[in-house]
Amino acid sequence: MTEFQSSATSGSAVDMLGIVKDFDTFRAVDDVTLKIQPNEFFTLLGPSGCGKTTLLRLMAGFETPTTGSILLGTKDISRLPPNHRPINTVFQSYALFPHMTVAENIGFGLKMLGRSRSEIKVTVDEMLRLVRLEGRGDSLVTRLSGGQQQRVALARGLAPRPQILLLDEPLSALDLKLRQSMQIELKRLQAETGITFVFVTHDQEEALTMSDRIAVMNAGKVLQVGSSRDIYEHPADRFVAGFIGETNFLQGDLEAVDGMSGTVRLKNGVRVSAGLSEEAPRHGAITIVIRPEHIEITDVGAAGSIAATVATVVYFGTDTHIHTHLADGTPVIIRQQNRRDGSRAPQTNALIGLVLPLGASQVLRD
Amino acid sequence: MATDVDIAEAQLSHKRWLTAPALLCITLFGMVPLITVMSYSLMQPSEYGGVVPKFSPDAYISLLFQRDVFDDALTFSPDYLIIFARTVAFGAATTLLCLLIGFPTAYFMATRSPDTRNRWVLLITIPFWSNLLVRTIAIMFIIRDEGLINMIMLSLDLINAPVGIIFTDFAIVLGLIYSFLPFMILPIYAALEKVDFRLAEAGFDLYASRFQVLWRIIIPLAMPGIITGCVLVFIPTFGAYVTPLLLGGGRHMMIGDLIALQFGSSRNWPLGSAFATVLMGFVLLALYIQARKAMGVSHG
């Protein structure tokens, strides 16, 4: 364990500076600048084809950037081959060596680094304990279940004590139950080893629950970097807001700006206060975003409320989703936690008032 | 469950007669000649070819010894042993060189895009479109003293006089390589095609150099194909007859030529049969070793 910490505290993080990657005429990564902190669980989140896997392969060394550079600590590694980078990868397909045992797979990296047989054995045993596969060292990897193969792949990536561990959608092949337990397992491993994890996924829930920070990507660009809470509650633009969780968009005009918040006059004349990020516009027609669970329901006509008609009420067990629309037809979804008496849920076709609490809504970047 | 098995078994036994044509062919054209050859090898030669049905171990004795014409004394004679050793040596050299040429070729083919791979397989099989004899004679025209290679080297002033390539051991091995190379390339290609090259990427990521990736990941995974290729090249070289005859000029016999000679002009069918039997024993031994190695590979 001590070696893990020493490598982690040496301050090595990844700096990606103006990375562009072209495949023929297709630009997979478009001017990405990212700073990944040491000991961080960092997630690249985006739909398939957004360039997140290409970014990961650039860090691993399987691709070289068309322009831009990748720094590991202070060292430029952009043009180093993968075997000269202290970075390991857990592949989506696991890519375990089928002709080797579990222990041989885990020890492969150390063997290639020329470590002694005894040192390899000690580390492999430690890794088997870490991923809870004690006593399975001599099994053939082809005899293991999907979840066990996944853990061997993790142990293989961690065994050489890399400065960065890259994980390329490693949970996508597992069923829901196993995926959820592996999410917790991954968090534990990251905390115990202190190695920087860079995790790639298209699953927003996975990203939110596991990451220290998330970079949301689309069409080769990084749209927003922030903590799970940041990204969820203060999405920077329409794509981020729509990609992560359910959300409501409302049109309006920005009337007054006061530091980090502004007064927005919605189309139906109601004025609400909405958060303003640094990149948000300071005047004119804007869109605000508000999460369904942040909207409060009140009586129609109450001061500062927006009138809405209930279209459908869907019961989800822990909560109820109320689909409504405003007078101009804008759909708005409200999510309400269910109470024991069940009395608060409105009826279909009822006219209700919606309240957007202070600070719950956010003005989107163009 | 039990009824399912019963039904399956009933269907199986019902269809067992479908194997009859194959069994008949194997028995009639495989087993019968084999037993004939083995029994001929233990009989006496008839004067004008054929055999006299009397038991005699002479054929096997004369593999290693020469019987003196006057006093019947046996003296050790390595002549046939040398031909046998040469056959093994040529076979081993051909196999090794085919492997060295074939593996990179197969690797190249397997790493092409799926649509172009089939085109490469087609190119590899082109030699099979024409007769082996024709192809061997074509080689003669290329390597003979007035042939293409010597002409080019002479016109480039690289040499003053033609280099004797034809009728040498080198020419024989060259001919054998040419004849059997596809049998090495195709099984290795088939094995490499199934290899997941993401594993190479994983090895590269885990600090292996390009050579280590090849040696520790690609080659072990392609091993079944490599072993099959070696067997498919090594064993047929034992039966090579046309190639050593034409390219070696009959001066450097291989065992195939020797057997042909015994059934032809030498009219010693028992000796030819004895050669064939010993050769078969050797091939079976080679196959046994290959089978054990292949099992070892698949069981880690």
Tab-separated table of N, CA, C and O in Angstrom, chain B residues 138-229:
chain	number	residue	atom	x	y	z
B	138	ALA	N	8.696	-25.303	-64.291
B	138	ALA	CA	8.831	-23.843	-64.405
B	138	ALA	C	9.990	-23.350	-63.540
B	138	ALA	O	10.775	-22.490	-63.957
B	139	ILE	N	10.106	-23.926	-62.338
B	139	ILE	CA	11.216	-23.539	-61.468
B	139	ILE	C	12.551	-23.884	-62.137
B	139	ILE	O	13.506	-23.107	-62.108
B	140	MET	N	12.581	-25.048	-62.778
B	140	MET	CA	13.816	-25.460	-63.476
B	140	MET	C	14.248	-24.386	-64.464
B	140	MET	O	15.423	-24.063	-64.573
B	141	PHE	N	13.268	-23.840	-65.181
B	141	PHE	CA	13.589	-22.828	-66.183
B	141	PHE	C	14.122	-21.540	-65.555
B	141	PHE	O	14.858	-20.801	-66.173
B	142	ILE	N	13.692	-21.311	-64.328
B	142	ILE	CA	14.143	-20.085	-63.659
B	142	ILE	C	15.547	-20.250	-63.092
B	142	ILE	O	16.382	-19.350	-63.168
B	143	ILE	N	15.832	-21.436	-62.520
B	143	ILE	CA	17.104	-21.565	-61.796
B	143	ILE	C	18.205	-22.256	-62.587
B	143	ILE	O	19.333	-22.351	-62.128
B	144	ARG	N	17.894	-22.755	-63.797
B	144	ARG	CA	18.960	-23.453	-64.542
B	144	ARG	C	20.057	-22.463	-64.974
B	144	ARG	O	19.878	-21.244	-64.870
B	145	ASP	N	21.166	-23.006	-65.458
B	145	ASP	CA	22.330	-22.170	-65.774
B	145	ASP	C	21.996	-21.055	-66.757
B	145	ASP	O	22.517	-19.952	-66.670
B	146	GLU	N	21.111	-21.356	-67.739
B	146	GLU	CA	20.721	-20.326	-68.699
B	146	GLU	C	19.414	-19.668	-68.283
B	146	GLU	O	18.760	-19.004	-69.073
B	147	GLY	N	19.028	-19.906	-67.032
B	147	GLY	CA	17.711	-19.455	-66.565
B	147	GLY	C	17.682	-17.985	-66.194
B	147	GLY	O	18.689	-17.265	-66.284
B	148	LEU	N	16.502	-17.580	-65.754
B	148	LEU	CA	16.216	-16.180	-65.476
B	148	LEU	C	17.207	-15.585	-64.473
B	148	LEU	O	17.784	-14.520	-64.705
B	149	ILE	N	17.412	-16.293	-63.349
B	149	ILE	CA	18.239	-15.737	-62.274
B	149	ILE	C	19.672	-15.501	-62.755
B	149	ILE	O	20.244	-14.426	-62.591
B	150	ASN	N	20.241	-16.539	-63.398
B	150	ASN	CA	21.614	-16.402	-63.883
B	150	ASN	C	21.733	-15.336	-64.955
B	150	ASN	O	22.707	-14.580	-64.989
B	151	MET	N	20.732	-15.256	-65.834
B	151	MET	CA	20.757	-14.241	-66.902
B	151	MET	C	20.792	-12.837	-66.311
B	151	MET	O	21.574	-11.988	-66.735
B	152	ILE	N	19.930	-12.639	-65.309
B	152	ILE	CA	19.860	-11.304	-64.700
B	152	ILE	C	21.181	-10.963	-64.025
B	152	ILE	O	21.740	-9.878	-64.198
B	153	MET	N	21.697	-11.944	-63.245
B	153	MET	CA	22.938	-11.668	-62.512
B	153	MET	C	24.104	-11.441	-63.468
B	153	MET	O	24.955	-10.593	-63.222
B	154	LEU	N	24.109	-12.193	-64.602
B	154	LEU	CA	25.173	-12.015	-65.597
B	154	LEU	C	25.083	-10.638	-66.247
B	154	LEU	O	26.080	-9.932	-66.395
B	155	SER	N	23.851	-10.251	-66.601
B	155	SER	CA	23.696	-8.969	-67.293
B	155	SER	C	23.984	-7.794	-66.365
B	155	SER	O	24.308	-6.711	-66.805
B	156	LEU	N	23.840	-8.013	-65.060
B	156	LEU	CA	24.158	-6.948	-64.103
B	156	LEU	C	25.630	-7.001	-63.685
B	156	LEU	O	26.059	-6.267	-62.808
B	157	ASP	N	26.381	-7.941	-64.311
B	157	ASP	CA	27.809	-8.124	-64.012
B	157	ASP	C	28.069	-8.493	-62.555
B	157	ASP	O	29.122	-8.183	-61.997
B	158	LEU	N	27.090	-9.104	-61.933
B	158	LEU	CA	27.291	-9.552	-60.551
B	158	LEU	C	28.153	-10.807	-60.516
B	158	LEU	O	28.865	-11.070	-59.559
B	159	ILE	N	28.055	-11.604	-61.577
B	159	ILE	CA	28.849	-12.840	-61.674
B	159	ILE	C	29.446	-12.948	-63.068
B	159	ILE	O	28.961	-12.321	-64.011
B	160	ASN	N	30.506	-13.729	-63.201
B	160	ASN	CA	31.151	-13.915	-64.512
B	160	ASN	C	30.635	-15.153	-65.227
B	160	ASN	O	30.537	-15.180	-66.442
B	161	ALA	N	30.340	-16.180	-64.419
B	161	ALA	CA	29.855	-17.426	-64.997
B	161	ALA	C	28.587	-17.834	-64.258
B	161	ALA	O	28.398	-17.428	-63.103
B	162	PRO	N	27.705	-18.587	-64.925
B	162	PRO	CA	26.457	-18.985	-64.259
B	162	PRO	C	26.723	-19.723	-62.948
B	162	PRO	O	27.663	-20.520	-62.866
B	163	VAL	N	25.916	-19.420	-61.938
B	163	VAL	CA	26.018	-20.125	-60.660
B	163	VAL	C	25.163	-21.383	-60.742
B	163	VAL	O	24.012	-21.325	-61.184
B	164	GLY	N	25.734	-22.487	-60.379
B	164	GLY	CA	24.983	-23.737	-60.447
B	164	GLY	C	23.977	-23.838	-59.311
B	164	GLY	O	24.329	-24.074	-58.165
B	165	ILE	N	22.738	-23.601	-59.643
B	165	ILE	CA	21.699	-23.697	-58.601
B	165	ILE	C	20.944	-25.004	-58.775
B	165	ILE	O	20.672	-25.725	-57.835
B	166	ILE	N	20.609	-25.300	-60.025
B	166	ILE	CA	19.820	-26.494	-60.294
B	166	ILE	C	20.657	-27.740	-59.986
B	166	ILE	O	21.893	-27.701	-60.038
B	167	PHE	N	19.976	-28.811	-59.637
B	167	PHE	CA	20.599	-30.097	-59.288
B	167	PHE	C	21.455	-29.994	-58.027
B	167	PHE	O	22.497	-30.638	-57.918
B	168	THR	N	21.046	-29.128	-57.100
B	168	THR	CA	21.726	-29.071	-55.799
B	168	THR	C	20.695	-29.314	-54.699
B	168	THR	O	19.494	-29.278	-54.949
B	169	ASP	N	21.198	-29.541	-53.476
B	169	ASP	CA	20.290	-29.683	-52.326
B	169	ASP	C	19.449	-28.419	-52.166
B	169	ASP	O	18.271	-28.475	-51.845
B	170	PHE	N	20.096	-27.285	-52.405
B	170	PHE	CA	19.400	-26.009	-52.284
B	170	PHE	C	18.193	-25.959	-53.213
B	170	PHE	O	17.103	-25.528	-52.830
B	171	ALA	N	18.399	-26.446	-54.448
B	171	ALA	CA	17.307	-26.430	-55.426
B	171	ALA	C	16.152	-27.304	-54.949
B	171	ALA	O	14.983	-26.941	-55.108
B	172	ILE	N	16.494	-28.458	-54.335
B	172	ILE	CA	15.431	-29.350	-53.842
B	172	ILE	C	14.614	-28.664	-52.757
B	172	ILE	O	13.384	-28.626	-52.801
B	173	VAL	N	15.336	-28.088	-51.769
B	173	VAL	CA	14.635	-27.435	-50.654
B	173	VAL	C	13.802	-26.248	-51.177
B	173	VAL	O	12.674	-26.045	-50.759
B	174	LEU	N	14.381	-25.527	-52.144
B	174	LEU	CA	13.657	-24.411	-52.750
B	174	LEU	C	12.349	-24.897	-53.362
B	174	LEU	O	11.277	-24.317	-53.158
B	175	GLY	N	12.444	-25.999	-54.103
B	175	GLY	CA	11.261	-26.572	-54.740
B	175	GLY	C	10.247	-27.037	-53.715
B	175	GLY	O	9.035	-26.844	-53.873
B	176	LEU	N	10.744	-27.651	-52.630
B	176	LEU	CA	9.837	-28.140	-51.593
B	176	LEU	C	9.130	-26.980	-50.904
B	176	LEU	O	7.930	-27.038	-50.650
B	177	ILE	N	9.896	-25.922	-50.618
B	177	ILE	CA	9.284	-24.748	-49.979
B	177	ILE	C	8.176	-24.201	-50.867
B	177	ILE	O	7.075	-23.947	-50.422
B	178	TYR	N	8.501	-24.085	-52.154
B	178	TYR	CA	7.529	-23.543	-53.086
B	178	TYR	C	6.265	-24.396	-53.116
B	178	TYR	O	5.153	-23.880	-53.135
B	179	SER	N	6.456	-25.719	-53.083
B	179	SER	CA	5.298	-26.610	-53.165
B	179	SER	C	4.434	-26.560	-51.910
B	179	SER	O	3.222	-26.680	-51.992
B	180	PHE	N	5.078	-26.435	-50.747
B	180	PHE	CA	4.326	-26.638	-49.506
B	180	PHE	C	4.026	-25.373	-48.711
B	180	PHE	O	3.309	-25.431	-47.721
B	181	LEU	N	4.553	-24.225	-49.154
B	181	LEU	CA	4.351	-22.986	-48.393
B	181	LEU	C	2.867	-22.677	-48.082
B	181	LEU	O	2.536	-22.328	-46.951
B	182	PRO	N	1.964	-22.846	-49.051
B	182	PRO	CA	0.553	-22.550	-48.724
B	182	PRO	C	0.018	-23.390	-47.570
B	182	PRO	O	-0.823	-22.938	-46.814
B	183	PHE	N	0.535	-24.608	-47.422
B	183	PHE	CA	0.057	-25.472	-46.340
B	183	PHE	C	0.516	-24.961	-44.977
B	183	PHE	O	-0.018	-25.342	-43.942
B	184	MET	N	1.560	-24.130	-44.988
B	184	MET	CA	1.999	-23.500	-43.747
B	184	MET	C	1.208	-22.215	-43.510
B	184	MET	O	0.732	-21.957	-42.407
B	185	ILE	N	1.045	-21.426	-44.577
B	185	ILE	CA	0.408	-20.116	-44.418
B	185	ILE	C	-1.053	-20.249	-43.991
B	185	ILE	O	-1.501	-19.589	-43.060
B	186	LEU	N	-1.803	-21.132	-44.667
B	186	LEU	CA	-3.248	-21.155	-44.446
B	186	LEU	C	-3.658	-21.538	-43.024
B	186	LEU	O	-4.484	-20.851	-42.429
B	187	PRO	N	-3.093	-22.614	-42.421
B	187	PRO	CA	-3.501	-22.892	-41.028
B	187	PRO	C	-3.082	-21.797	-40.047
B	187	PRO	O	-3.834	-21.485	-39.119
B	188	ILE	N	-1.905	-21.198	-40.262
B	188	ILE	CA	-1.479	-20.128	-39.351
B	188	ILE	C	-2.396	-18.923	-39.520
B	188	ILE	O	-2.819	-18.303	-38.547
B	189	TYR	N	-2.732	-18.641	-40.780
B	189	TYR	CA	-3.665	-17.535	-41.039
B	189	TYR	C	-5.007	-17.789	-40.339
B	189	TYR	O	-5.557	-16.901	-39.693
B	190	ALA	N	-5.503	-19.036	-40.452
B	190	ALA	CA	-6.793	-19.371	-39.826
B	190	ALA	C	-6.727	-19.168	-38.318
B	190	ALA	O	-7.680	-18.687	-37.707
B	191	ALA	N	-5.577	-19.521	-37.712
B	191	ALA	CA	-5.436	-19.351	-36.256
B	191	ALA	C	-5.310	-17.873	-35.893
B	191	ALA	O	-5.946	-17.401	-34.955
B	192	LEU	N	-4.515	-17.139	-36.672
B	192	LEU	CA	-4.297	-15.712	-36.369
B	192	LEU	C	-5.562	-14.893	-36.576
B	192	LEU	O	-5.810	-13.927	-35.884
B	193	GLU	N	-6.365	-15.316	-37.563
B	193	GLU	CA	-7.582	-14.577	-37.854
B	193	GLU	C	-8.513	-14.575	-36.646
B	193	GLU	O	-9.273	-13.644	-36.427
B	194	LYS	N	-8.445	-15.663	-35.846
B	194	LYS	CA	-9.330	-15.770	-34.679
B	194	LYS	C	-8.746	-15.050	-33.460
B	194	LYS	O	-9.435	-14.863	-32.462
B	195	VAL	N	-7.462	-14.682	-33.538
B	195	VAL	CA	-6.844	-14.012	-32.391
B	195	VAL	C	-7.426	-12.604	-32.239
B	195	VAL	O	-7.547	-11.869	-33.208
B	196	ASP	N	-7.794	-12.268	-31.025
B	196	ASP	CA	-8.325	-10.945	-30.723
B	196	ASP	C	-7.144	-9.990	-30.583
B	196	ASP	O	-6.408	-10.058	-29.608
B	197	PHE	N	-6.959	-9.111	-31.572
B	197	PHE	CA	-5.758	-8.265	-31.551
B	197	PHE	C	-5.839	-7.167	-30.482
B	197	PHE	O	-4.869	-6.473	-30.240
B	198	ARG	N	-7.001	-7.068	-29.811
B	198	ARG	CA	-7.066	-6.174	-28.664
B	198	ARG	C	-6.176	-6.701	-27.540
B	198	ARG	O	-5.721	-5.951	-26.691
B	199	LEU	N	-5.918	-8.022	-27.575
B	199	LEU	CA	-5.021	-8.609	-26.572
B	199	LEU	C	-3.602	-8.071	-26.762
B	199	LEU	O	-2.873	-7.877	-25.792
B	200	ALA	N	-3.223	-7.853	-28.022
B	200	ALA	CA	-1.905	-7.286	-28.295
B	200	ALA	C	-1.829	-5.878	-27.708
B	200	ALA	O	-0.821	-5.485	-27.119
B	201	GLU	N	-2.933	-5.141	-27.855
B	201	GLU	CA	-3.000	-3.797	-27.302
B	201	GLU	C	-2.860	-3.851	-25.777
B	201	GLU	O	-2.150	-3.040	-25.174
B	202	ALA	N	-3.549	-4.829	-25.162
B	202	ALA	CA	-3.475	-4.986	-23.702
B	202	ALA	C	-2.040	-5.294	-23.277
B	202	ALA	O	-1.543	-4.753	-22.290
B	203	GLY	N	-1.356	-6.146	-24.034
B	203	GLY	CA	0.030	-6.480	-23.716
B	203	GLY	C	0.940	-5.265	-23.828
B	203	GLY	O	1.784	-5.011	-22.966
B	204	PHE	N	0.703	-4.496	-24.886
B	204	PHE	CA	1.472	-3.287	-25.147
B	204	PHE	C	1.261	-2.285	-24.007
B	204	PHE	O	2.175	-1.610	-23.564
B	205	ASP	N	0.013	-2.247	-23.523
B	205	ASP	CA	-0.336	-1.341	-22.424
B	205	ASP	C	0.354	-1.766	-21.129
B	205	ASP	O	0.660	-0.939	-20.281
B	206	LEU	N	0.579	-3.087	-20.999
B	206	LEU	CA	1.202	-3.627	-19.779
B	206	LEU	C	2.708	-3.772	-19.957
B	206	LEU	O	3.301	-4.761	-19.535
B	207	TYR	N	3.320	-2.823	-20.623
B	207	TYR	CA	4.779	-2.662	-20.685
B	207	TYR	C	5.512	-3.697	-21.538
B	207	TYR	O	6.730	-3.786	-21.477
B	208	ALA	N	4.792	-4.510	-22.318
B	208	ALA	CA	5.470	-5.445	-23.197
B	208	ALA	C	5.942	-4.706	-24.450
B	208	ALA	O	5.229	-3.855	-24.968
B	209	SER	N	7.160	-5.046	-24.910
B	209	SER	CA	7.636	-4.466	-26.164
B	209	SER	C	6.931	-5.183	-27.317
B	209	SER	O	6.247	-6.178	-27.104
B	210	ARG	N	7.130	-4.682	-28.534
B	210	ARG	CA	6.486	-5.311	-29.692
B	210	ARG	C	6.888	-6.779	-29.804
B	210	ARG	O	6.066	-7.643	-30.092
B	211	PHE	N	8.168	-7.051	-29.561
B	211	PHE	CA	8.644	-8.428	-29.657
B	211	PHE	C	7.998	-9.295	-28.575
B	211	PHE	O	7.596	-10.423	-28.836
B	212	GLN	N	7.895	-8.753	-27.359
B	212	GLN	CA	7.294	-9.526	-26.262
B	212	GLN	C	5.810	-9.799	-26.513
B	212	GLN	O	5.305	-10.876	-26.172
B	213	VAL	N	5.129	-8.838	-27.117
B	213	VAL	CA	3.723	-9.049	-27.466
B	213	VAL	C	3.610	-10.212	-28.452
B	213	VAL	O	2.793	-11.116	-28.290
B	214	LEU	N	4.508	-10.211	-29.447
B	214	LEU	CA	4.510	-11.283	-30.448
B	214	LEU	C	4.806	-12.625	-29.793
B	214	LEU	O	4.119	-13.616	-30.005
B	215	TRP	N	5.853	-12.631	-28.950
B	215	TRP	CA	6.363	-13.880	-28.405
B	215	TRP	C	5.464	-14.452	-27.316
B	215	TRP	O	5.283	-15.657	-27.206
B	216	ARG	N	4.889	-13.575	-26.487
B	216	ARG	CA	4.144	-14.060	-25.322
B	216	ARG	C	2.639	-14.084	-25.527
B	216	ARG	O	1.917	-14.698	-24.753
B	217	ILE	N	2.153	-13.383	-26.541
B	217	ILE	CA	0.694	-13.333	-26.716
B	217	ILE	C	0.274	-13.885	-28.077
B	217	ILE	O	-0.483	-14.836	-28.157
B	218	ILE	N	0.809	-13.301	-29.155
B	218	ILE	CA	0.345	-13.697	-30.492
B	218	ILE	C	0.747	-15.133	-30.820
B	218	ILE	O	-0.097	-15.948	-31.198
B	219	ILE	N	2.042	-15.449	-30.646
B	219	ILE	CA	2.510	-16.782	-31.024
B	219	ILE	C	1.843	-17.883	-30.185
B	219	ILE	O	1.365	-18.865	-30.754
B	220	PRO	N	1.760	-17.745	-28.843
B	220	PRO	CA	1.057	-18.802	-28.096
B	220	PRO	C	-0.384	-19.002	-28.554
B	220	PRO	O	-0.866	-20.135	-28.613
B	221	LEU	N	-1.062	-17.912	-28.916
B	221	LEU	CA	-2.456	-18.042	-29.332
B	221	LEU	C	-2.561	-18.643	-30.735
B	221	LEU	O	-3.555	-19.260	-31.076
B	222	ALA	N	-1.501	-18.450	-31.548
B	222	ALA	CA	-1.521	-19.003	-32.912
B	222	ALA	C	-0.917	-20.400	-32.948
B	222	ALA	O	-0.836	-21.018	-34.008
B	223	MET	N	-0.481	-20.911	-31.775
B	223	MET	CA	0.260	-22.178	-31.732
B	223	MET	C	-0.464	-23.359	-32.394
B	223	MET	O	0.159	-24.106	-33.142
B	224	PRO	N	-1.773	-23.536	-32.167
B	224	PRO	CA	-2.433	-24.655	-32.846
B	224	PRO	C	-2.256	-24.581	-34.367
B	224	PRO	O	-2.000	-25.604	-35.016
B	225	GLY	N	-2.344	-23.398	-34.940
B	225	GLY	CA	-2.160	-23.219	-36.379
B	225	GLY	C	-0.726	-23.481	-36.799
B	225	GLY	O	-0.467	-24.059	-37.855
B	226	ILE	N	0.222	-23.043	-35.953
B	226	ILE	CA	1.641	-23.256	-36.267
B	226	ILE	C	1.960	-24.746	-36.286
B	226	ILE	O	2.609	-25.242	-37.211
B	227	ILE	N	1.439	-25.479	-35.283
B	227	ILE	CA	1.703	-26.926	-35.216
B	227	ILE	C	1.070	-27.629	-36.415
B	227	ILE	O	1.716	-28.439	-37.086
B	228	THR	N	-0.175	-27.281	-36.727
B	228	THR	CA	-0.843	-27.891	-37.883
B	228	THR	C	-0.058	-27.607	-39.157
B	228	THR	O	0.169	-28.514	-39.968
B	229	GLY	N	0.370	-26.368	-39.328
B	229	GLY	CA	1.138	-25.993	-40.514
B	229	GLY	C	2.418	-26.810	-40.625
B	229	GLY	O	2.759	-27.309	-41.705
